[in-house]
mmCIF file with all atom_site columns, C-alpha atoms in Angstrom:
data_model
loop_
_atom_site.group_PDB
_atom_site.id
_atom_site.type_symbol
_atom_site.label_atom_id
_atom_site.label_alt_id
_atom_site.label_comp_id
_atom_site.label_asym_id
_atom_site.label_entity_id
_atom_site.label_seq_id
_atom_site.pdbx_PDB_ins_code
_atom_site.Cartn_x
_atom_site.Cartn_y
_atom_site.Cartn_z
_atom_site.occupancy
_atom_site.B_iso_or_equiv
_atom_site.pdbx_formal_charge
_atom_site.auth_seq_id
_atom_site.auth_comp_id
_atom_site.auth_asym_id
_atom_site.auth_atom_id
_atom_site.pdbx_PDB_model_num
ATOM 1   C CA . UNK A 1 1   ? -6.936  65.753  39.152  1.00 0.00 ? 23  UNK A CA 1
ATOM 2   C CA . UNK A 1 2   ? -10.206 65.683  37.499  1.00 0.00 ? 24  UNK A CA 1
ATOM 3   C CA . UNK A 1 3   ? -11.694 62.051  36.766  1.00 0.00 ? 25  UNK A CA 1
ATOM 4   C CA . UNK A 1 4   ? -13.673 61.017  34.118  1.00 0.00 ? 26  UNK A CA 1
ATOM 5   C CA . UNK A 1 5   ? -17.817 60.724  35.230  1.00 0.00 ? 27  UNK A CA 1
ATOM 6   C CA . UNK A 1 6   ? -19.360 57.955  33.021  1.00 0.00 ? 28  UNK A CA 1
ATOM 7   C CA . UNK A 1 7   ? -19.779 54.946  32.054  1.00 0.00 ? 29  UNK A CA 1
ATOM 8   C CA . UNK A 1 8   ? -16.347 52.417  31.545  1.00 0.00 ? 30  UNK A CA 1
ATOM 9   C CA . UNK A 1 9   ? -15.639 51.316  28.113  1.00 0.00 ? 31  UNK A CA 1
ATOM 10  C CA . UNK A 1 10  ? -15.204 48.060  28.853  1.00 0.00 ? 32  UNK A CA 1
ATOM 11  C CA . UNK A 1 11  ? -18.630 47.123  30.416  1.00 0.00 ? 33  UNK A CA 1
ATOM 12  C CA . UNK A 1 12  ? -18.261 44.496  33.447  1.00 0.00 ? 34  UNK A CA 1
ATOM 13  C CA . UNK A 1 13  ? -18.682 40.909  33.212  1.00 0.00 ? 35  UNK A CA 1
ATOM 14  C CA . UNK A 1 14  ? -21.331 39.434  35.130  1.00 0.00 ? 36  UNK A CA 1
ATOM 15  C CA . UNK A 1 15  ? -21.310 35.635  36.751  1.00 0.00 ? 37  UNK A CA 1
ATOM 16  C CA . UNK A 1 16  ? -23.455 34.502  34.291  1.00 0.00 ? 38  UNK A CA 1
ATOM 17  C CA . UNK A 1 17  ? -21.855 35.696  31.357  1.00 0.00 ? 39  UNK A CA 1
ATOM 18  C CA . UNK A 1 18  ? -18.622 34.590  32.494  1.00 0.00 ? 40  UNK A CA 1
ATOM 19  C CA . UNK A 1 19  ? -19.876 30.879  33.702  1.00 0.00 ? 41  UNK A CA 1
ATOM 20  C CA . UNK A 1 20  ? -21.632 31.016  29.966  1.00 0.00 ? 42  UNK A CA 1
ATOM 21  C CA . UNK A 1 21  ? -18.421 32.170  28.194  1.00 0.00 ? 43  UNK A CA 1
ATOM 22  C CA . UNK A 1 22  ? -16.672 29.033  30.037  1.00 0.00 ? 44  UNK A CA 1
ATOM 23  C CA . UNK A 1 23  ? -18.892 26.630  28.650  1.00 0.00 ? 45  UNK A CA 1
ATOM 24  C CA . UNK A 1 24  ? -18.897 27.418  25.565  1.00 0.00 ? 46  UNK A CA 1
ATOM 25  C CA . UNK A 1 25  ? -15.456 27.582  25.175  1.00 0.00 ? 47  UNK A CA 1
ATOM 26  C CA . UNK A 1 26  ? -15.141 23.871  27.017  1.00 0.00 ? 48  UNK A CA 1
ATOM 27  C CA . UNK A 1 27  ? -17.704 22.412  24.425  1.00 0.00 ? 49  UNK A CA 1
ATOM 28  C CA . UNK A 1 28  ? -16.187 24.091  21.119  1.00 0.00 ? 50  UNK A CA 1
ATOM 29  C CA . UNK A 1 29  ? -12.474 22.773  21.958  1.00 0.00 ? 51  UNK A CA 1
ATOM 30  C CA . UNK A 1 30  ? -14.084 19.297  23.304  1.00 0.00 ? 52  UNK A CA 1
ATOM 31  C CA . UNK A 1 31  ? -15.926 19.200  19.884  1.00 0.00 ? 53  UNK A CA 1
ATOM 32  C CA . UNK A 1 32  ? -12.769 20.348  17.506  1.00 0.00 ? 54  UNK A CA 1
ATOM 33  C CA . UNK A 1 33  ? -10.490 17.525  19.645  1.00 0.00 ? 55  UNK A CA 1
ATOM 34  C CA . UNK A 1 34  ? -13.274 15.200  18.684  1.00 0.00 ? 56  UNK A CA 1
ATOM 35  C CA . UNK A 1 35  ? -14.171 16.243  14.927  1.00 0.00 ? 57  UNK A CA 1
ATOM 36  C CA . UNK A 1 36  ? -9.857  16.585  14.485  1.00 0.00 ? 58  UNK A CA 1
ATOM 37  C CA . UNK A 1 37  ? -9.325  12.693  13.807  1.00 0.00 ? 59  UNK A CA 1
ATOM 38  C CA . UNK A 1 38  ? -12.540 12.491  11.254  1.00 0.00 ? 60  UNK A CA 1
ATOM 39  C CA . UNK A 1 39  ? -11.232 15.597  9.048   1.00 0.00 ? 61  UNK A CA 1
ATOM 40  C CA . UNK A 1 40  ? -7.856  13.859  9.257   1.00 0.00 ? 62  UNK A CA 1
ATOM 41  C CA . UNK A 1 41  ? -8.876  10.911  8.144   1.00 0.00 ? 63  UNK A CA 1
ATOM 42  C CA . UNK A 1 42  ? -10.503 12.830  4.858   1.00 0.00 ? 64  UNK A CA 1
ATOM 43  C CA . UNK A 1 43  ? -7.225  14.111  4.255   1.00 0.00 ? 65  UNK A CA 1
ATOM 44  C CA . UNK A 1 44  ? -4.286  11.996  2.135   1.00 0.00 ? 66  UNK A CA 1
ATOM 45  C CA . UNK A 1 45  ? -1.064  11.409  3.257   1.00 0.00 ? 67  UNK A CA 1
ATOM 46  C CA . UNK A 1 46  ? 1.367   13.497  2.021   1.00 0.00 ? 68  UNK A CA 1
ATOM 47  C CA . UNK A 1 47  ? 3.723   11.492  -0.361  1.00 0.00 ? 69  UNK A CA 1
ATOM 48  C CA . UNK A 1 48  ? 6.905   12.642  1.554   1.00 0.00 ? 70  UNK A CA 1
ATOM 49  C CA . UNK A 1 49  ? 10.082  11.803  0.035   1.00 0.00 ? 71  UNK A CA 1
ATOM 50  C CA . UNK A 1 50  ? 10.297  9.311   -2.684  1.00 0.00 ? 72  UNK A CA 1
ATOM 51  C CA . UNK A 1 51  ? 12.422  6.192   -1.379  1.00 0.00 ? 73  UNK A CA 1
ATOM 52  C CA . UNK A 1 52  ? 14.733  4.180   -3.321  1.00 0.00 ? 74  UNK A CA 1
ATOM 53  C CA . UNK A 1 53  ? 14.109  1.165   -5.696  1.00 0.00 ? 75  UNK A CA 1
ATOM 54  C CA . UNK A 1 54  ? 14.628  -2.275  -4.414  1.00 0.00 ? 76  UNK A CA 1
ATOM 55  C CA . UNK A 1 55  ? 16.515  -4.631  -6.362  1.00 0.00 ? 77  UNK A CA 1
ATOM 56  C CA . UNK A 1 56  ? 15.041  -7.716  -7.230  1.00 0.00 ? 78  UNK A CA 1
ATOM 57  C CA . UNK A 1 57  ? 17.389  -11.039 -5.976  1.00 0.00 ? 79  UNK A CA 1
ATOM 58  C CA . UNK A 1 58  ? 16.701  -14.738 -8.154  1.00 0.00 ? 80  UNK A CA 1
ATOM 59  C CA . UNK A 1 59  ? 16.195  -17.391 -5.232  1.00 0.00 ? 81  UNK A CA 1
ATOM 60  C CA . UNK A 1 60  ? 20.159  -17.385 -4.825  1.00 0.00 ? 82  UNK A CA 1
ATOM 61  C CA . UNK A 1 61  ? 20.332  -13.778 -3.547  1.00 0.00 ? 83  UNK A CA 1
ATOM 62  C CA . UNK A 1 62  ? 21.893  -12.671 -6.525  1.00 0.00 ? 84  UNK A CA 1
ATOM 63  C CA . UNK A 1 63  ? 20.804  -9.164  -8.042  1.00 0.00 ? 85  UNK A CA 1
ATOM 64  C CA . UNK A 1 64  ? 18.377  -9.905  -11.209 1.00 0.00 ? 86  UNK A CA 1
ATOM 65  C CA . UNK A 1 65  ? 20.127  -8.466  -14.466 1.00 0.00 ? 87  UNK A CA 1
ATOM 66  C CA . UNK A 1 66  ? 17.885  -8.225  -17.361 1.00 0.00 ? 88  UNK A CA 1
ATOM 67  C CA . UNK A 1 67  ? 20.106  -9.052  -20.267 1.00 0.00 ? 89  UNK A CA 1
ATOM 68  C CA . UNK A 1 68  ? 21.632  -12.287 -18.216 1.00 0.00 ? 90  UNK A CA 1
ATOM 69  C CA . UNK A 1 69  ? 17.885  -13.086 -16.628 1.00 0.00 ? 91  UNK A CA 1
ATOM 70  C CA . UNK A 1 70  ? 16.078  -12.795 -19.891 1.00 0.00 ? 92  UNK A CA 1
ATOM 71  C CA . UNK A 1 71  ? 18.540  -14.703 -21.986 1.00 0.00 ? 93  UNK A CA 1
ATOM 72  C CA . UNK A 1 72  ? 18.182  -17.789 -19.558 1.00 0.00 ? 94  UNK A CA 1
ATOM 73  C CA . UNK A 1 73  ? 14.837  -17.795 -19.280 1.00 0.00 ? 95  UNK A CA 1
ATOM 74  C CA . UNK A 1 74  ? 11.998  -18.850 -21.823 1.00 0.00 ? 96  UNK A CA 1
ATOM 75  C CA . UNK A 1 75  ? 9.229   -16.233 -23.112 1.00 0.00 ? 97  UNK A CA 1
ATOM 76  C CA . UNK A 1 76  ? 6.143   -16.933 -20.795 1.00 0.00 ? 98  UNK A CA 1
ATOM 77  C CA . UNK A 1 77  ? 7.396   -18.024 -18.047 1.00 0.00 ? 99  UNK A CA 1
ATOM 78  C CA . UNK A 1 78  ? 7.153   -17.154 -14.500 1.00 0.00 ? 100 UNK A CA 1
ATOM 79  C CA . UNK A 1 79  ? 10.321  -16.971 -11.673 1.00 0.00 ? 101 UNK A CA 1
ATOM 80  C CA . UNK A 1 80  ? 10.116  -16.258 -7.930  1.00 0.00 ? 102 UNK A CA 1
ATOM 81  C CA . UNK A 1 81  ? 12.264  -13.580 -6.914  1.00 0.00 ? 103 UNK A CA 1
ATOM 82  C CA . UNK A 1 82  ? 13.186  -12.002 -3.834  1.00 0.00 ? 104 UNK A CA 1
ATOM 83  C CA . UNK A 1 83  ? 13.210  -8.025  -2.673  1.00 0.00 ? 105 UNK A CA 1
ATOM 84  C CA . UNK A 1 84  ? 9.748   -7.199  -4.185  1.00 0.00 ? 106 UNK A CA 1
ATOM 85  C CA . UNK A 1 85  ? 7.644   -6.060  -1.819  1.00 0.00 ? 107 UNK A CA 1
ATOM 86  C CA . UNK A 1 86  ? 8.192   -8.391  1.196   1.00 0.00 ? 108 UNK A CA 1
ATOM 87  C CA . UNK A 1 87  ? 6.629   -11.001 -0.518  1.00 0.00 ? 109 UNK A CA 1
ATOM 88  C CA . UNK A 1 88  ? 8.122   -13.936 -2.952  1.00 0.00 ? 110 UNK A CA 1
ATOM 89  C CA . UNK A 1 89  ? 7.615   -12.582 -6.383  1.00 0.00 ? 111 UNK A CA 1
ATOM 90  C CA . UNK A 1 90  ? 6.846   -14.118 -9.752  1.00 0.00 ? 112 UNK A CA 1
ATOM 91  C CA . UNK A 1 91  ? 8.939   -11.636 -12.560 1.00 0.00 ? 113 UNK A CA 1
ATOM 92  C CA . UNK A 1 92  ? 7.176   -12.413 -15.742 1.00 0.00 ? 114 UNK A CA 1
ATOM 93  C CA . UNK A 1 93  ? 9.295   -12.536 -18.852 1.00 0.00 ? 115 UNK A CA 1
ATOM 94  C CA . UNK A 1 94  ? 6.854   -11.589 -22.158 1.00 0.00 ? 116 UNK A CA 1
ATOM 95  C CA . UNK A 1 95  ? 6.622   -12.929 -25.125 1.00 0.00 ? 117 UNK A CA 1
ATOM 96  C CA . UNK A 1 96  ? 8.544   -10.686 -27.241 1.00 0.00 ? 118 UNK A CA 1
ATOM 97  C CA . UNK A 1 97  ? 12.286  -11.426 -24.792 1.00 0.00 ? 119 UNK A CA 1
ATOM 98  C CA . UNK A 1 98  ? 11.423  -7.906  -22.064 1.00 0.00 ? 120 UNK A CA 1
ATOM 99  C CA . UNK A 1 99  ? 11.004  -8.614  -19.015 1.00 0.00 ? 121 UNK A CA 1
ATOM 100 C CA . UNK A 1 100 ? 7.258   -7.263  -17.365 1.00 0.00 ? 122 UNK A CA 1
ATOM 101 C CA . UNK A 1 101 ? 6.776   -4.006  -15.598 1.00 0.00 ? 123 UNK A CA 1
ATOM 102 C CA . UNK A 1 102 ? 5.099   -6.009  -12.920 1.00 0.00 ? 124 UNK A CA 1
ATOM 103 C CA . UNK A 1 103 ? 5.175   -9.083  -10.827 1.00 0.00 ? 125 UNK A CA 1
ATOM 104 C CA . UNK A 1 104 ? 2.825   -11.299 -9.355  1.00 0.00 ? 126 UNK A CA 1
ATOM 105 C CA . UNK A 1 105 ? 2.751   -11.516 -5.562  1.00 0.00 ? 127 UNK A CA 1
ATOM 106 C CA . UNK A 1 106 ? 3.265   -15.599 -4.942  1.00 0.00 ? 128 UNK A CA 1
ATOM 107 C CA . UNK A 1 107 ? 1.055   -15.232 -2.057  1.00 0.00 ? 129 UNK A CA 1
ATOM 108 C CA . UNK A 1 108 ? -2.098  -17.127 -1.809  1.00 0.00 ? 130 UNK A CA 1
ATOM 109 C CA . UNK A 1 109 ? -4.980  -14.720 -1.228  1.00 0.00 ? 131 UNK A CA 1
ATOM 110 C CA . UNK A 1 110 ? -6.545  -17.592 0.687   1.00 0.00 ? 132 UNK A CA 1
ATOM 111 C CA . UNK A 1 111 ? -5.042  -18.686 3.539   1.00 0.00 ? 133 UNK A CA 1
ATOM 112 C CA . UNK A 1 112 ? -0.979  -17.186 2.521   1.00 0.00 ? 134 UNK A CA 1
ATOM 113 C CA . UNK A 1 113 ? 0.506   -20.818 1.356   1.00 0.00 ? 135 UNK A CA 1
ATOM 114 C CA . UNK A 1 114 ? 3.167   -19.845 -1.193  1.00 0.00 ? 136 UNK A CA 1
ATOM 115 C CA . UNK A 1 115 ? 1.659   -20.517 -4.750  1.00 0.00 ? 137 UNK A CA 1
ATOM 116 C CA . UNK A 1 116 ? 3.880   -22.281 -7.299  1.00 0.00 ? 138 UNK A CA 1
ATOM 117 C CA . UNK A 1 117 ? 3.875   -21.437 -10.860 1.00 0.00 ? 139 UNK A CA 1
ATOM 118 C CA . UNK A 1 118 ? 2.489   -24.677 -13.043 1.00 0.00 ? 140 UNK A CA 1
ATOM 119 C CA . UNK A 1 119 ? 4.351   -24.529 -16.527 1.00 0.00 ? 141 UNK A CA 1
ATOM 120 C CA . UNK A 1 120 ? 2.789   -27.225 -17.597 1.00 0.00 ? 142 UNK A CA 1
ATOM 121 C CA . UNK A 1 121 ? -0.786  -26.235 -17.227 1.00 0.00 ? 143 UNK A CA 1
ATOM 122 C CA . UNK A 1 122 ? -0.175  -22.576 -17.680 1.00 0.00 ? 144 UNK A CA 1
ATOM 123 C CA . UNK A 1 123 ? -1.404  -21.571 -14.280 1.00 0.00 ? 145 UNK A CA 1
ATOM 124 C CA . UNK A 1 124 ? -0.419  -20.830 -10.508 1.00 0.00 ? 146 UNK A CA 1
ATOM 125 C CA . UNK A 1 125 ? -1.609  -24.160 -8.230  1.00 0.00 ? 147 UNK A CA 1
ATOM 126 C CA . UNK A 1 126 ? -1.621  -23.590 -4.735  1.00 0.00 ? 148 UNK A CA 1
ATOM 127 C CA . UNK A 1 127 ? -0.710  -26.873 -2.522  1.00 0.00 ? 149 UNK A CA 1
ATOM 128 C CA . UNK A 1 128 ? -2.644  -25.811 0.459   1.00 0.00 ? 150 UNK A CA 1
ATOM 129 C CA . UNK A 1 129 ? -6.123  -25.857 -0.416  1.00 0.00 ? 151 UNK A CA 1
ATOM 130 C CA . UNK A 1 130 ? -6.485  -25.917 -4.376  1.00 0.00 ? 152 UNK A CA 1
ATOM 131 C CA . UNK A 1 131 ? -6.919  -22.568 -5.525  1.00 0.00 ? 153 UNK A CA 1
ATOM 132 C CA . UNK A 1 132 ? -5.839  -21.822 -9.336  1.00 0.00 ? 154 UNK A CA 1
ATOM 133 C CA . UNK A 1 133 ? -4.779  -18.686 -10.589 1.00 0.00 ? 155 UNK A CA 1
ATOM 134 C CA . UNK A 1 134 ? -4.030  -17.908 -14.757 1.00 0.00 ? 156 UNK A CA 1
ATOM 135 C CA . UNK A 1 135 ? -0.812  -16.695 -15.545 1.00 0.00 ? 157 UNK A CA 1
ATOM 136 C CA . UNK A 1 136 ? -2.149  -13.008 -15.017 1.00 0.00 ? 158 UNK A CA 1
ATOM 137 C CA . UNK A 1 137 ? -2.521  -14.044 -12.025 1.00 0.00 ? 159 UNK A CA 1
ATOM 138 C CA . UNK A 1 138 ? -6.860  -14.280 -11.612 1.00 0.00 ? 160 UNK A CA 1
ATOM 139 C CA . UNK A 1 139 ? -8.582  -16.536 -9.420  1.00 0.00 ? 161 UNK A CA 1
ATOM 140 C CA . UNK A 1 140 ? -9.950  -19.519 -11.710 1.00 0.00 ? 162 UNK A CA 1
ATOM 141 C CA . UNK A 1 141 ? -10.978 -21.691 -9.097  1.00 0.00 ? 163 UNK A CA 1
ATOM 142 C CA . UNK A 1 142 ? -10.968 -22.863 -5.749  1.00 0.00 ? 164 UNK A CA 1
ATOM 143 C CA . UNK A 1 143 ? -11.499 -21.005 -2.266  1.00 0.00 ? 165 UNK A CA 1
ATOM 144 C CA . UNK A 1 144 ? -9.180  -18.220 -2.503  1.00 0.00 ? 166 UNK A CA 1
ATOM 145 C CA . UNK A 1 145 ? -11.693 -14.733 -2.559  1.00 0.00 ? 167 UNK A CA 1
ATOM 146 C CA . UNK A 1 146 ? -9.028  -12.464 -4.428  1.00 0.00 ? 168 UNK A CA 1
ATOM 147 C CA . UNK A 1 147 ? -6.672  -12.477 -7.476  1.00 0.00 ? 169 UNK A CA 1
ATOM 148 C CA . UNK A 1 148 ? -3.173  -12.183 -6.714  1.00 0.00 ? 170 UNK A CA 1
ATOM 149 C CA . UNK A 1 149 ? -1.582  -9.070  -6.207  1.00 0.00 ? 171 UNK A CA 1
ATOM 150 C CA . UNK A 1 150 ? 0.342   -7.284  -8.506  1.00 0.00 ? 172 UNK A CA 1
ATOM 151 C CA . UNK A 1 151 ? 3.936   -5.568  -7.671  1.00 0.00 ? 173 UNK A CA 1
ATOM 152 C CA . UNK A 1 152 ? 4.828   -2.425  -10.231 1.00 0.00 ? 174 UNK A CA 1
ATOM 153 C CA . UNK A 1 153 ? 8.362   -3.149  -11.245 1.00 0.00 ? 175 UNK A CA 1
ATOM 154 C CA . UNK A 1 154 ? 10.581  -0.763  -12.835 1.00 0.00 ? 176 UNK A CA 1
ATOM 155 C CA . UNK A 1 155 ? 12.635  -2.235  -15.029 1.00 0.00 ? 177 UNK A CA 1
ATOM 156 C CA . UNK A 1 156 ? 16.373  -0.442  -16.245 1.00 0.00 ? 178 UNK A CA 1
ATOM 157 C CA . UNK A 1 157 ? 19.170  -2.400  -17.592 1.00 0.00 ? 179 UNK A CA 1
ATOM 158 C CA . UNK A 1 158 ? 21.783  -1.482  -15.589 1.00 0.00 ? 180 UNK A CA 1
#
């Protein structure tokens, strides 16, 4: 049998180059393990899948309805409910008999004291260190550094 004379196709890899290849492999997957958390944090969340509503509970535990809620409750005013969010909730009825597409969290922004809703003065007073909030909820005074949050409600009258 006759052999082919000649140089091989694949040309033979020397110490150097291989010792070379290995470090540069080492420091491109070291540097993609350590560049991997940055990109991710660039990138949103995916939404997933869309959860269910909560219900919102008055202070007895009760499921809110919106015809019965809003017919025994004056425009303007402000009542803490449950289920929102964690958080105790103020559901806002409006002027015109709806009830709000959002709530105010009752949460002081200050040190966390529950804040109860004022009538009288038209504003949230917290007992803990004086803050006052509007009835949209905005800091007015005292030592509390943010407004109170705001909850997205969707409201259906069933």
């Amino acid at each position: 049998m006759a052999q082919a004379e000649g140089t091989p196709d694949v040309p033979d890899m020397g110490r150097r180059q291989f010792m070379n290849l290995l470090t540069f492999g080492t420091v491109t997957g070291v540097a993609l393990g350590a560049l991997y958390p940055v990109v991710n944090y660039f990138i949103p969340p995916s939404s997933g899948g869309t959860g269910g509503g909560v219900t919102a509970k008055d202070a007895l535990g009760n499921d809110i309805i919106v015809s019965d809620f809003v017919a025994n409750h004056n425009p303007g005013e402000r009542t803490l409910a449950q289920g929102l969010k964690g958080d105790p909730t103020y559901v806002v009825i409006e002027e015109d008999q709806t009830l709000a597409n959002y709530g105010l969290n009752a949460v002081c922004t200050h040190l966390g004291c529950v804040v109860p809703w004022n009538g009288s003065e038209n504003k949230f007073i917290c007992p803990c260190h004086g803050s006052q909030y509007n009835s949209t909820g905005k800091v007015v005074r005292g030592p509390a550094p943010l407004s109170l949050a705001l909850v997205h409600a969707n409201v259906s009258d069933d």
